[in-house]
Each structure stands twice: as C-alpha cells, then as structure tokens.
PDB file of C-alpha atoms in Angstrom:
ATOM      1  CA  MET A   1      25.167  46.522  31.311  1.00 45.00           C
ATOM      2  CA  SER A   2      23.366  47.815  28.227  1.00 46.00           C
ATOM      3  CA  PHE A   3      26.008  46.172  26.021  1.00 40.00           C
ATOM      4  CA  PHE A   4      25.420  42.872  27.860  1.00 40.00           C
ATOM      5  CA  LEU A   5      21.675  43.090  27.254  1.00 41.00           C
ATOM      6  CA  PHE A   6      22.335  43.836  23.609  1.00 40.00           C
ATOM      7  CA  LEU A   7      24.456  40.653  23.313  1.00 40.00           C
ATOM      8  CA  CYS A   8      21.698  38.607  24.958  1.00 41.00           C
ATOM      9  CA  PHE A   9      19.161  39.989  22.490  1.00 40.00           C
ATOM     10  CA  ILE A  10      21.365  39.136  19.500  1.00 40.00           C
ATOM     11  CA  THR A  11      21.967  35.622  20.880  1.00 40.00           C
ATOM     12  CA  LEU A  12      18.261  34.959  21.217  1.00 38.00           C
ATOM     13  CA  LEU A  13      17.674  35.999  17.617  1.00 39.00           C
ATOM     14  CA  PHE A  14      19.980  33.262  16.363  1.00 39.00           C
ATOM     15  CA  VAL A  15      19.052  30.438  18.742  1.00 36.00           C
ATOM     16  CA  PRO A  16      16.771  27.951  16.888  1.00 35.00           C
ATOM     17  CA  SER A  17      13.272  27.886  18.251  1.00 34.00           C
ATOM     18  CA  PHE A  18      11.707  24.493  18.908  1.00 31.00           C
ATOM     19  CA  HIS A  19       7.992  24.067  18.553  1.00 34.00           C
ATOM     20  CA  ALA A  20       5.853  21.218  19.796  1.00 33.00           C
ATOM     21  CA  SER A  21       5.115  20.300  16.192  1.00 36.00           C
ATOM     22  CA  ASP A  22       8.815  19.507  15.591  1.00 35.00           C
ATOM     23  CA  THR A  23       9.374  17.141  18.490  1.00 33.00           C
ATOM     24  CA  ASP A  24       9.234  13.374  18.537  1.00 34.00           C
ATOM     25  CA  GLN A  25       7.423  13.551  21.860  1.00 34.00           C
ATOM     26  CA  ASP A  26       4.511  15.295  20.196  1.00 38.00           C
ATOM     27  CA  GLN A  27       4.377  12.736  17.432  1.00 40.00           C
ATOM     28  CA  ASP A  28       4.385   9.849  19.871  1.00 38.00           C
ATOM     29  CA  SER A  29       1.610  11.422  21.933  1.00 35.00           C
ATOM     30  CA  GLY A  30      -0.971  10.813  19.236  1.00 43.00           C
ATOM     31  CA  ASN A  31      -1.894  14.504  19.150  1.00 46.00           C
ATOM     32  CA  THR A  32      -0.098  15.389  15.952  1.00 45.00           C
ATOM     33  CA  HIS A  33      -3.350  15.521  13.992  1.00 48.00           C
ATOM     34  CA  ALA A  34      -4.212  18.685  15.928  1.00 53.00           C
ATOM     35  CA  ILE A  35      -1.371  20.610  14.254  1.00 87.00           C
ATOM     36  CA  LEU A  36      -1.656  19.269  10.724  1.00 95.00           C
ATOM     37  CA  PRO A  37      -3.768  20.989   8.049  1.00 97.00           C
ATOM     38  CA  ARG A  38      -6.984  19.249   7.106  1.00 97.00           C
ATOM     39  CA  SER A  39      -5.664  18.259   3.666  1.00 97.00           C
ATOM     40  CA  ASP A  40      -2.622  16.538   5.179  1.00 98.00           C
ATOM     41  CA  ILE A  41      -4.800  14.673   7.673  1.00 98.00           C
ATOM     42  CA  ASP A  42      -7.022  13.412   4.857  1.00 98.00           C
ATOM     43  CA  LEU A  43      -4.069  12.297   2.744  1.00 98.00           C
ATOM     44  CA  LEU A  44      -2.455  10.515   5.704  1.00 98.00           C
ATOM     45  CA  GLU A  45      -5.668   8.794   6.751  1.00 98.00           C
ATOM     46  CA  PHE A  46      -6.600   7.465   3.322  1.00 98.00           C
ATOM     47  CA  PRO A  47      -3.678   4.970   3.132  1.00 98.00           C
ATOM     48  CA  LEU A  48      -4.976   3.250   6.268  1.00 98.00           C
ATOM     49  CA  ASN A  49      -7.424   1.487   3.943  1.00 98.00           C
ATOM     50  CA  LEU A  50      -4.544  -0.209   2.116  1.00 98.00           C
ATOM     51  CA  GLU A  51      -2.463  -0.715   5.265  1.00 98.00           C
ATOM     52  CA  TYR A  52      -5.344  -2.588   6.922  1.00 98.00           C
ATOM     53  CA  PHE A  53      -5.618  -4.765   3.822  1.00 98.00           C
ATOM     54  CA  GLU A  54      -1.905  -5.550   3.739  1.00 98.00           C
ATOM     55  CA  ALA A  55      -1.657  -6.193   7.478  1.00 98.00           C
ATOM     56  CA  GLU A  56      -4.546  -8.662   7.411  1.00 98.00           C
ATOM     57  CA  PHE A  57      -3.517 -10.387   4.186  1.00 98.00           C
ATOM     58  CA  PHE A  58       0.105 -10.848   5.244  1.00 98.00           C
ATOM     59  CA  LEU A  59      -0.718 -11.818   8.846  1.00 98.00           C
ATOM     60  CA  TRP A  60      -3.232 -14.432   7.786  1.00 98.00           C
ATOM     61  CA  GLY A  61      -1.108 -15.706   4.916  1.00 98.00           C
ATOM     62  CA  ALA A  62       1.978 -16.243   7.069  1.00 98.00           C
ATOM     63  CA  LEU A  63       0.627 -16.865  10.570  1.00 98.00           C
ATOM     64  CA  GLY A  64      -2.998 -17.903  10.218  1.00 98.00           C
ATOM     65  CA  TYR A  65      -4.454 -15.015  12.229  1.00 98.00           C
ATOM     66  CA  GLY A  66      -4.972 -11.278  11.829  1.00 98.00           C
ATOM     67  CA  LEU A  67      -5.098  -8.061  13.813  1.00 98.00           C
ATOM     68  CA  ASP A  68      -7.796  -9.417  16.102  1.00 98.00           C
ATOM     69  CA  VAL A  69      -5.080 -11.621  17.590  1.00 98.00           C
ATOM     70  CA  ALA A  70      -1.906  -9.680  16.799  1.00 98.00           C
ATOM     71  CA  ASP A  71      -3.172  -6.333  18.139  1.00 97.00           C
ATOM     72  CA  PRO A  72      -6.963  -5.935  18.474  1.00 97.00           C
ATOM     73  CA  ALA A  73      -6.684  -2.274  19.488  1.00 97.00           C
ATOM     74  CA  LEU A  74      -5.322  -1.321  16.075  1.00 97.00           C
ATOM     75  CA  ALA A  75      -8.575  -2.421  14.425  1.00 97.00           C
ATOM     76  CA  PHE A  76     -10.469   0.305  16.346  1.00 96.00           C
ATOM     77  CA  GLY A  77     -13.464  -2.043  16.608  1.00 97.00           C
ATOM     78  CA  GLY A  78     -13.807  -2.515  12.855  1.00 98.00           C
ATOM     79  CA  PRO A  79     -15.294  -5.766  11.521  1.00 98.00           C
ATOM     80  CA  SER A  80     -13.079  -8.804  11.067  1.00 98.00           C
ATOM     81  CA  PRO A  81     -12.064  -9.550   7.466  1.00 98.00           C
ATOM     82  CA  VAL A  82     -14.021 -12.189   5.585  1.00 98.00           C
ATOM     83  CA  GLY A  83     -12.323 -15.283   4.219  1.00 98.00           C
ATOM     84  CA  PRO A  84      -8.566 -14.972   4.848  1.00 98.00           C
ATOM     85  CA  LYS A  85      -6.569 -18.044   5.818  1.00 97.00           C
ATOM     86  CA  ARG A  86      -3.064 -19.369   6.219  1.00 98.00           C
ATOM     87  CA  ALA A  87      -1.383 -19.968   2.877  1.00 98.00           C
ATOM     88  CA  ARG A  88       0.695 -22.974   1.879  1.00 98.00           C
ATOM     89  CA  LEU A  89       4.164 -21.419   1.828  1.00 98.00           C
ATOM     90  CA  SER A  90       7.748 -22.622   2.075  1.00 98.00           C
ATOM     91  CA  PRO A  91       9.632 -21.658   5.260  1.00 98.00           C
ATOM     92  CA  LEU A  92      11.548 -18.899   3.424  1.00 98.00           C
ATOM     93  CA  ILE A  93       8.481 -17.261   1.875  1.00 98.00           C
ATOM     94  CA  ARG A  94       6.512 -17.626   5.115  1.00 98.00           C
ATOM     95  CA  ASP A  95       9.305 -15.838   6.969  1.00 98.00           C
ATOM     96  CA  ILE A  96       9.377 -12.999   4.412  1.00 98.00           C
ATOM     97  CA  ILE A  97       5.607 -12.554   4.493  1.00 98.00           C
ATOM     98  CA  ALA A  98       5.648 -12.595   8.312  1.00 98.00           C
ATOM     99  CA  GLN A  99       8.207  -9.789   8.211  1.00 98.00           C
ATOM    100  CA  PHE A 100       5.895  -7.834   5.907  1.00 98.00           C
ATOM    101  CA  ALA A 101       2.990  -8.471   8.286  1.00 98.00           C
ATOM    102  CA  TYR A 102       4.788  -7.009  11.285  1.00 98.00           C
ATOM    103  CA  GLN A 103       5.966  -4.079   9.174  1.00 98.00           C
ATOM    104  CA  GLU A 104       2.363  -3.330   8.274  1.00 98.00           C
ATOM    105  CA  ILE A 105       1.429  -3.324  11.950  1.00 98.00           C
ATOM    106  CA  GLY A 106       4.159  -0.731  12.420  1.00 98.00           C
ATOM    107  CA  HIS A 107       2.742   1.320   9.576  1.00 98.00           C
ATOM    108  CA  LEU A 108      -0.688   1.343  11.191  1.00 98.00           C
ATOM    109  CA  ARG A 109       0.869   2.560  14.426  1.00 98.00           C
ATOM    110  CA  ALA A 110       2.882   5.236  12.636  1.00 98.00           C
ATOM    111  CA  ILE A 111      -0.094   6.677  10.773  1.00 98.00           C
ATOM    112  CA  LYS A 112      -2.279   6.607  13.876  1.00 97.00           C
ATOM    113  CA  SER A 113       0.411   8.446  15.835  1.00 96.00           C
ATOM    114  CA  ALA A 114      -0.032  11.323  13.394  1.00 97.00           C
ATOM    115  CA  VAL A 115      -3.790  11.294  12.693  1.00 97.00           C
ATOM    116  CA  ARG A 116      -6.820   9.934  14.481  1.00 95.00           C
ATOM    117  CA  GLY A 117      -7.585   7.304  11.867  1.00 96.00           C
ATOM    118  CA  PHE A 118     -10.698   5.174  11.562  1.00 98.00           C
ATOM    119  CA  PRO A 119     -11.809   1.601  12.296  1.00 98.00           C
ATOM    120  CA  ARG A 120     -10.731  -1.220  10.028  1.00 98.00           C
ATOM    121  CA  PRO A 121     -13.150  -1.316   7.075  1.00 98.00           C
ATOM    122  CA  LEU A 122     -14.824  -4.558   6.103  1.00 98.00           C
ATOM    123  CA  LEU A 123     -12.376  -6.479   3.912  1.00 98.00           C
ATOM    124  CA  ASN A 124     -13.311  -9.307   1.558  1.00 98.00           C
ATOM    125  CA  LEU A 125     -10.205 -11.507   1.463  1.00 98.00           C
ATOM    126  CA  THR A 126     -11.983 -14.656   0.301  1.00 98.00           C
ATOM    127  CA  LYS A 127     -10.459 -16.776  -2.427  1.00 98.00           C
ATOM    128  CA  GLU A 128     -13.528 -15.875  -4.487  1.00 98.00           C
ATOM    129  CA  SER A 129     -12.641 -12.182  -4.271  1.00 98.00           C
ATOM    130  CA  PHE A 130      -9.166 -12.830  -5.670  1.00 98.00           C
ATOM    131  CA  ALA A 131     -10.596 -15.207  -8.273  1.00 98.00           C
ATOM    132  CA  THR A 132     -12.839 -12.396  -9.502  1.00 98.00           C
ATOM    133  CA  VAL A 133      -9.802 -10.147  -9.964  1.00 98.00           C
ATOM    134  CA  MET A 134      -7.955 -12.800 -11.934  1.00 98.00           C
ATOM    135  CA  ASN A 135     -10.999 -13.524 -14.087  1.00 98.00           C
ATOM    136  CA  SER A 136     -11.263  -9.807 -14.863  1.00 98.00           C
ATOM    137  CA  ALA A 137      -7.564  -9.667 -15.690  1.00 98.00           C
ATOM    138  CA  PHE A 138      -7.852 -12.538 -18.165  1.00 98.00           C
ATOM    139  CA  GLY A 139     -11.258 -11.566 -19.492  1.00 97.00           C
ATOM    140  CA  ARG A 140     -12.584 -15.058 -18.837  1.00 98.00           C
ATOM    141  CA  PRO A 141     -13.179 -17.400 -15.902  1.00 98.00           C
ATOM    142  CA  LEU A 142     -10.101 -19.343 -14.867  1.00 98.00           C
ATOM    143  CA  ILE A 143     -10.853 -23.028 -14.308  1.00 97.00           C
ATOM    144  CA  PRO A 144     -10.512 -24.018 -11.543  1.00 98.00           C
ATOM    145  CA  PRO A 145     -11.039 -20.631  -9.863  1.00 98.00           C
ATOM    146  CA  PHE A 146      -7.828 -18.976  -8.709  1.00 98.00           C
ATOM    147  CA  ASP A 147      -7.083 -19.600  -5.015  1.00 98.00           C
ATOM    148  CA  PRO A 148      -4.490 -17.242  -3.480  1.00 98.00           C
ATOM    149  CA  TYR A 149      -3.924 -19.488  -0.464  1.00 98.00           C
ATOM    150  CA  ALA A 150      -3.451 -22.755  -2.355  1.00 98.00           C
ATOM    151  CA  ASN A 151       0.286 -22.545  -2.967  1.00 98.00           C
ATOM    152  CA  GLU A 152       3.316 -20.295  -2.963  1.00 97.00           C
ATOM    153  CA  ILE A 153       3.128 -18.983  -6.520  1.00 98.00           C
ATOM    154  CA  ASN A 154      -0.576 -18.174  -6.170  1.00 98.00           C
ATOM    155  CA  TYR A 155       0.070 -16.305  -2.926  1.00 98.00           C
ATOM    156  CA  LEU A 156       2.899 -14.268  -4.444  1.00 98.00           C
ATOM    157  CA  LEU A 157       0.688 -13.405  -7.418  1.00 98.00           C
ATOM    158  CA  ALA A 158      -2.074 -12.358  -5.014  1.00 98.00           C
ATOM    159  CA  SER A 159       0.506 -10.251  -3.153  1.00 97.00           C
ATOM    160  CA  TYR A 160       1.209  -8.543  -6.478  1.00 97.00           C
ATOM    161  CA  VAL A 161      -2.430  -7.464  -6.783  1.00 94.00           C
ATOM    162  CA  ILE A 162      -2.884  -4.771  -4.099  1.00 89.00           C
ATOM    163  CA  PRO A 163       0.307  -3.732  -2.186  1.00 86.00           C
ATOM    164  CA  TYR A 164       1.802  -2.016  -5.256  1.00 92.00           C
ATOM    165  CA  VAL A 165      -1.361   0.073  -5.499  1.00 94.00           C
ATOM    166  CA  GLY A 166      -0.630   1.463  -2.032  1.00 92.00           C
ATOM    167  CA  LEU A 167       2.918   2.305  -3.098  1.00 94.00           C
ATOM    168  CA  THR A 168       1.669   4.393  -6.024  1.00 96.00           C
ATOM    169  CA  GLY A 169      -0.728   6.111  -3.634  1.00 97.00           C
ATOM    170  CA  TYR A 170       2.128   7.270  -1.411  1.00 97.00           C
ATOM    171  CA  VAL A 171       4.015   8.568  -4.442  1.00 97.00           C
ATOM    172  CA  GLY A 172       0.934  10.481  -5.556  1.00 97.00           C
ATOM    173  CA  ALA A 173       0.187  11.875  -2.098  1.00 97.00           C
ATOM    174  CA  ASN A 174       3.683  13.137  -1.344  1.00 95.00           C
ATOM    175  CA  ALA A 175       3.543  16.044  -3.790  1.00 93.00           C
ATOM    176  CA  LYS A 176       0.229  17.232  -2.306  1.00 97.00           C
ATOM    177  CA  LEU A 177       1.319  17.254   1.345  1.00 98.00           C
ATOM    178  CA  LEU A 178       1.916  20.679   2.889  1.00 97.00           C
ATOM    179  CA  THR A 179       3.915  20.012   6.042  1.00 97.00           C
ATOM    180  CA  PRO A 180       7.412  18.558   6.549  1.00 96.00           C
ATOM    181  CA  ARG A 181       6.075  16.183   9.205  1.00 96.00           C
ATOM    182  CA  ALA A 182       3.555  14.608   6.855  1.00 98.00           C
ATOM    183  CA  LYS A 183       6.144  14.395   4.066  1.00 97.00           C
ATOM    184  CA  ARG A 184       8.638  12.682   6.398  1.00 97.00           C
ATOM    185  CA  LEU A 185       6.059  10.116   7.443  1.00 98.00           C
ATOM    186  CA  VAL A 186       4.988   9.332   3.886  1.00 98.00           C
ATOM    187  CA  ALA A 187       8.608   9.120   2.710  1.00 97.00           C
ATOM    188  CA  GLY A 188       9.343   6.621   5.476  1.00 97.00           C
ATOM    189  CA  LEU A 189       6.265   4.550   4.681  1.00 98.00           C
ATOM    190  CA  LEU A 190       7.041   4.651   0.977  1.00 97.00           C
ATOM    191  CA  GLY A 191      10.579   3.406   1.578  1.00 96.00           C
ATOM    192  CA  VAL A 192       9.405   0.173   3.197  1.00 97.00           C
ATOM    193  CA  GLU A 193       6.396  -0.309   0.904  1.00 96.00           C
ATOM    194  CA  SER A 194       8.616   0.003  -2.164  1.00 96.00           C
ATOM    195  CA  GLY A 195      11.030  -2.471  -0.598  1.00 97.00           C
ATOM    196  CA  GLN A 196       8.216  -4.965  -0.072  1.00 97.00           C
ATOM    197  CA  ASP A 197       7.107  -4.524  -3.666  1.00 97.00           C
ATOM    198  CA  ALA A 198      10.670  -5.058  -4.895  1.00 97.00           C
ATOM    199  CA  VAL A 199      10.938  -8.303  -2.921  1.00 98.00           C
ATOM    200  CA  ILE A 200       7.583  -9.579  -4.239  1.00 98.00           C
ATOM    201  CA  ARG A 201       8.493  -8.682  -7.817  1.00 98.00           C
ATOM    202  CA  THR A 202      11.944 -10.269  -7.486  1.00 98.00           C
ATOM    203  CA  LEU A 203      10.518 -13.503  -6.101  1.00 98.00           C
ATOM    204  CA  LEU A 204       8.069 -13.583  -8.988  1.00 98.00           C
ATOM    205  CA  TYR A 205      10.755 -12.623 -11.515  1.00 98.00           C
ATOM    206  CA  GLU A 206      12.765 -15.673 -10.455  1.00 98.00           C
ATOM    207  CA  ARG A 207       9.718 -17.694 -11.456  1.00 98.00           C
ATOM    208  CA  SER A 208       8.700 -15.524 -14.413  1.00 98.00           C
ATOM    209  CA  LEU A 209       8.819 -18.363 -16.969  1.00 97.00           C
ATOM    210  CA  THR A 210       7.222 -20.904 -14.633  1.00 98.00           C
ATOM    211  CA  LYS A 211       3.742 -21.910 -15.718  1.00 98.00           C
ATOM    212  CA  VAL A 212       1.076 -21.427 -13.074  1.00 98.00           C
ATOM    213  CA  LYS A 213      -0.721 -24.730 -12.631  1.00 96.00           C
ATOM    214  CA  PRO A 214      -3.177 -25.745 -13.931  1.00 97.00           C
ATOM    215  CA  TYR A 215      -3.645 -22.719 -16.200  1.00 98.00           C
ATOM    216  CA  GLY A 216      -0.634 -23.158 -18.475  1.00 96.00           C
ATOM    217  CA  VAL A 217       0.099 -19.427 -18.229  1.00 97.00           C
ATOM    218  CA  THR A 218       3.468 -18.118 -17.073  1.00 98.00           C
ATOM    219  CA  VAL A 219       3.991 -16.010 -13.976  1.00 98.00           C
ATOM    220  CA  ALA A 220       5.153 -13.129 -16.196  1.00 98.00           C
ATOM    221  CA  GLU A 221       1.929 -13.303 -18.207  1.00 98.00           C
ATOM    222  CA  PHE A 222      -0.099 -13.221 -14.979  1.00 98.00           C
ATOM    223  CA  THR A 223       1.663 -10.047 -13.813  1.00 98.00           C
ATOM    224  CA  ASP A 224       1.178  -8.445 -17.199  1.00 98.00           C
ATOM    225  CA  LYS A 225      -2.553  -9.180 -17.133  1.00 98.00           C
ATOM    226  CA  ILE A 226      -2.892  -7.818 -13.587  1.00 98.00           C
ATOM    227  CA  SER A 227      -1.012  -4.634 -14.458  1.00 97.00           C
ATOM    228  CA  LEU A 228      -3.104  -4.090 -17.580  1.00 98.00           C
ATOM    229  CA  LEU A 229      -6.270  -4.494 -15.481  1.00 98.00           C
ATOM    230  CA  ARG A 230      -5.077  -1.943 -12.915  1.00 97.00           C
ATOM    231  CA  ASN A 231      -4.249   0.540 -15.677  1.00 97.00           C
ATOM    232  CA  LYS A 232      -7.707   0.026 -17.143  1.00 97.00           C
ATOM    233  CA  LEU A 233      -9.537   0.376 -13.819  1.00 97.00           C
ATOM    234  CA  GLY A 234      -7.477   3.382 -12.721  1.00 97.00           C
ATOM    235  CA  GLY A 235      -8.472   5.171 -15.906  1.00 95.00           C
ATOM    236  CA  GLU A 236      -5.476   7.475 -16.065  1.00 94.00           C
ATOM    237  CA  GLY A 237      -3.147   5.777 -18.511  1.00 94.00           C
ATOM    238  CA  LEU A 238      -0.004   3.723 -17.985  1.00 94.00           C
ATOM    239  CA  LYS A 239       0.965   3.547 -14.313  1.00 95.00           C
ATOM    240  CA  ASP A 240       1.605  -0.158 -14.017  1.00 95.00           C
ATOM    241  CA  GLU A 241       3.923  -2.648 -15.668  1.00 96.00           C
ATOM    242  CA  GLY A 242       4.455  -6.396 -15.494  1.00 97.00           C
ATOM    243  CA  LEU A 243       7.709  -8.256 -14.928  1.00 97.00           C
ATOM    244  CA  ILE A 244       8.715  -8.502 -18.576  1.00 97.00           C
ATOM    245  CA  VAL A 245       8.041  -5.650 -21.000  1.00 96.00           C
ATOM    246  CA  GLY A 246       8.885  -4.726 -24.554  1.00 94.00           C
ATOM    247  CA  LYS A 247      12.462  -3.513 -24.760  1.00 93.00           C
ATOM    248  CA  ALA A 248      11.329   0.020 -25.557  1.00 92.00           C
ATOM    249  CA  TRP A 249       9.527   0.121 -22.191  1.00 91.00           C
ATOM    250  CA  GLY A 250      12.439  -1.218 -20.142  1.00 95.00           C
ATOM    251  CA  ALA A 251      14.966   0.932 -18.303  1.00 96.00           C
ATOM    252  CA  GLU A 252      16.587   3.307 -20.825  1.00 96.00           C
ATOM    253  CA  GLY A 253      14.942   1.300 -23.590  1.00 95.00           C
ATOM    254  CA  MET A 254      17.707  -1.245 -23.181  1.00 96.00           C
ATOM    255  CA  ILE A 255      16.253  -4.273 -21.405  1.00 97.00           C
ATOM    256  CA  ARG A 256      13.077  -6.345 -21.135  1.00 97.00           C
ATOM    257  CA  GLY A 257      13.428  -7.425 -17.522  1.00 97.00           C
ATOM    258  CA  ASN A 258      11.335  -5.183 -15.283  1.00 97.00           C
ATOM    259  CA  VAL A 259      11.920  -6.092 -11.648  1.00 97.00           C
ATOM    260  CA  LEU A 260      11.001  -2.503 -10.660  1.00 96.00           C
ATOM    261  CA  ALA A 261       8.184  -0.649 -12.408  1.00 95.00           C
ATOM    262  CA  GLY A 262       8.867   2.948 -13.429  1.00 95.00           C
ATOM    263  CA  ASN A 263       8.361   5.533 -16.160  1.00 94.00           C
ATOM    264  CA  LYS A 264      10.837   6.316 -18.944  1.00 93.00           C
ATOM    265  CA  PHE A 265      13.167   7.856 -16.358  1.00 96.00           C
ATOM    266  CA  SER A 266      12.710   4.875 -13.991  1.00 96.00           C
ATOM    267  CA  ILE A 267      10.710   7.075 -11.607  1.00 96.00           C
ATOM    268  CA  SER A 268       7.878   5.447  -9.653  1.00 96.00           C
ATOM    269  CA  TYR A 269       4.352   6.043 -10.863  1.00 97.00           C
ATOM    270  CA  GLY A 270       1.874   7.890  -8.659  1.00 97.00           C
ATOM    271  CA  ARG A 271      -1.867   7.506  -8.258  1.00 97.00           C
ATOM    272  CA  THR A 272      -4.622   9.615  -6.715  1.00 97.00           C
ATOM    273  CA  PRO A 273      -7.014   8.268  -4.053  1.00 98.00           C
ATOM    274  CA  GLU A 274      -9.727   8.191  -6.705  1.00 98.00           C
ATOM    275  CA  GLU A 275      -7.642   5.976  -8.990  1.00 98.00           C
ATOM    276  CA  ILE A 276      -6.900   3.662  -6.079  1.00 98.00           C
ATOM    277  CA  LEU A 277     -10.577   3.347  -5.158  1.00 98.00           C
ATOM    278  CA  ARG A 278     -11.443   2.495  -8.764  1.00 98.00           C
ATOM    279  CA  ILE A 279      -8.919  -0.344  -8.617  1.00 98.00           C
ATOM    280  CA  VAL A 280      -9.610  -1.817  -5.173  1.00 97.00           C
ATOM    281  CA  TYR A 281     -13.391  -1.629  -5.691  1.00 98.00           C
ATOM    282  CA  GLY A 282     -12.836  -3.654  -8.840  1.00 97.00           C
ATOM    283  CA  GLY A 283     -15.247  -1.763 -11.070  1.00 97.00           C
ATOM    284  CA  GLY A 284     -13.379   1.338 -12.194  1.00 97.00           C
ATOM    285  CA  ASN A 285     -15.716   3.663 -10.267  1.00 97.00           C
ATOM    286  CA  GLU A 286     -14.714   5.369  -7.013  1.00 98.00           C
ATOM    287  CA  ARG A 287     -18.401   5.809  -6.110  1.00 97.00           C
ATOM    288  CA  ARG A 288     -19.320   2.122  -6.216  1.00 97.00           C
ATOM    289  CA  PRO A 289     -17.853  -0.030  -3.429  1.00 98.00           C
ATOM    290  CA  GLY A 290     -17.152  -3.647  -4.123  1.00 97.00           C
ATOM    291  CA  GLY A 291     -14.269  -6.014  -4.638  1.00 97.00           C
ATOM    292  CA  PHE A 292     -12.057  -6.120  -1.580  1.00 98.00           C
ATOM    293  CA  TYR A 293     -14.110  -3.343   0.106  1.00 98.00           C
ATOM    294  CA  PRO A 294     -17.762  -4.443  -0.085  1.00 98.00           C
ATOM    295  CA  LYS A 295     -18.959  -1.555   2.086  1.00 97.00           C
ATOM    296  CA  GLY A 296     -16.428   0.940   0.812  1.00 98.00           C
ATOM    297  CA  ALA A 297     -13.192   2.397   2.114  1.00 98.00           C
ATOM    298  CA  ASP A 298     -13.148   4.883   5.006  1.00 98.00           C
ATOM    299  CA  GLY A 299     -11.715   8.317   5.717  1.00 97.00           C
ATOM    300  CA  ARG A 300     -12.950  11.694   4.495  1.00 97.00           C
ATOM    301  CA  ILE A 301     -11.646  11.264   0.943  1.00 98.00           C
ATOM    302  CA  ALA A 302     -13.230   7.855   0.389  1.00 98.00           C
ATOM    303  CA  ARG A 303     -16.500   8.816   2.109  1.00 97.00           C
ATOM    304  CA  SER A 304     -16.785  11.976   0.007  1.00 97.00           C
ATOM    305  CA  HIS A 305     -17.375   9.772  -3.035  1.00 97.00           C
ATOM    306  CA  LEU A 306     -20.082   7.657  -1.360  1.00 91.00           C
ATOM    307  CA  ILE A 307     -22.908  10.116  -1.897  1.00 69.00           C
TER     308      ILE A 307
END
C-alpha cells in the first residue's frame, strides 16, 4: 500500500497543473484583467484608441455607418465620431474595407475580453481633419482641400495615415508585456493589423505612379510625405517609410520598391504610446490633444500625459 501511495505522489508531481489564467473559458468571461499585471492591462488598453478609430473609419467608409449601428455596446457609451461618411469606392475596394471593418470589431471584442477597456473617445473623422494632416505633410495647403471620402485613391491614402501607426504600437508593446496571455493576444492582433497594412500598401503600390487629382502628385510621393510627417511628429527617428525608397533603404539594399516597411533587416518598426499620441494628436506633443482626438485618447497611459 505504501508503494502505491508513493506512485500516486510521483504521478501528481508530473501531471501538468491547469490554472484559471490559462483557460479559454477565463478569457471569454471578461475577467482576465483581474489576473494580469497593471502594466499589461495598461499596454493592452491603450491600443483601443486606435482600434476605435479603425473600426469607425472602415465601417463608415465601406458601409456608411459605424459602431452605433454595427454594435452599440462596444462603444461603451462613448460619443459618436464627428464627420465620417461613406466613401466612393469600387466594389472590390469596398469589399476589402468592409472586411477590415468587421476585423476591427473583432479586435475590440478581443481586447475587451482581456481588460475592462474604456468608452470610445471622441474621434474627429471629418474631411477637414484629414486635410489638415495632408497639408502638414506637404508643408502647404492643398487646393482643393484633400477629401478622404471623395474617391478610391483618396480613401486608400487616408487609410495609410493611421492604421500603420497602430501596427507599430503593437510591435513596441510586445517586448514590454510580462505575461504569455497578453503576448499571445498582441501577437494575434499584430498578425491581422500587419496584414491589413500590407493590403493597403499593395493597393497603393499598384497605383504608385498614378497622379492624385487634381494635385499632380503621385501616390508614391503622397506616401513618402505622410511617412516623413509621422517620423517628424513621433520624434524618435526613422520608423516609417513610403512605397518607393532609395535603393540603399530597400530590402538588403537591393531594391527601391517598398511594399512592406521595415528596418535594415526587414524587421517591423516599433513605437511607444507616447510616440503614437504625438502622431495622432497631430502636433508632436503627447500632452496636447488635437487632430483625430480633440479631447485626447483614453486609458491610463494616455490620461497620465493630460496633466
């Protein structure tokens, strides 16, 4: 009998133990935030600011309505965005953007299954807001003012403006996360976000030498100007590249085409929350809301700078 008990003891030592924090049931319950460290919660909540933006911009652009129709509960009672509307898109591009929109809804659900989250912040998605970005990128007013909803090329260029910023945020956050659960979630989000960015860049690359009417500037030049602006606003050096670069900056220093942005090893760039706020606020200062977030972003990280 004592030998039997000894065998049972040895067996128990080598049987894997399963904790609530490792089960899908716990993640789906919405209580995961209770077992994550504070720093992981903050880093998982911050991207909601960009996910709200992308969900609203893609929903409105493709379908002509936003979260208030698609899933009001996900907005957590936050104010409706200002100024978005249905864009003039071909059936193919409308279908792609609609896919992105539903993916962003999924991302909101995924993040809120892990952390409590916060209400949708006020978003300025007016054509004037995008026009301001483009004017800043070119260092002069574009005439007529840029309208992201006017046509397909304009909408794709507008889609180039912010979603990539969220991608770099996930890359930057991943190294700072402490728990496997948070890292798994961010890796999964990053996979789809990077795929969306690749599709947007590829669609634009096909049109890279097309001149954007009526400005007489090519699509490639637009992306270059936008990337230069984001580097400037972020304030931390080169973390952004347009569709066509000098050969020395292309993959392995061998090619000018730049469908995917990356460093000299073709590794994605990462940004901190502070860099992202400087960009999306439009003024290069994480303490001064503006741009697409007139009242500021939300979450502990963003709020900590609004003092």
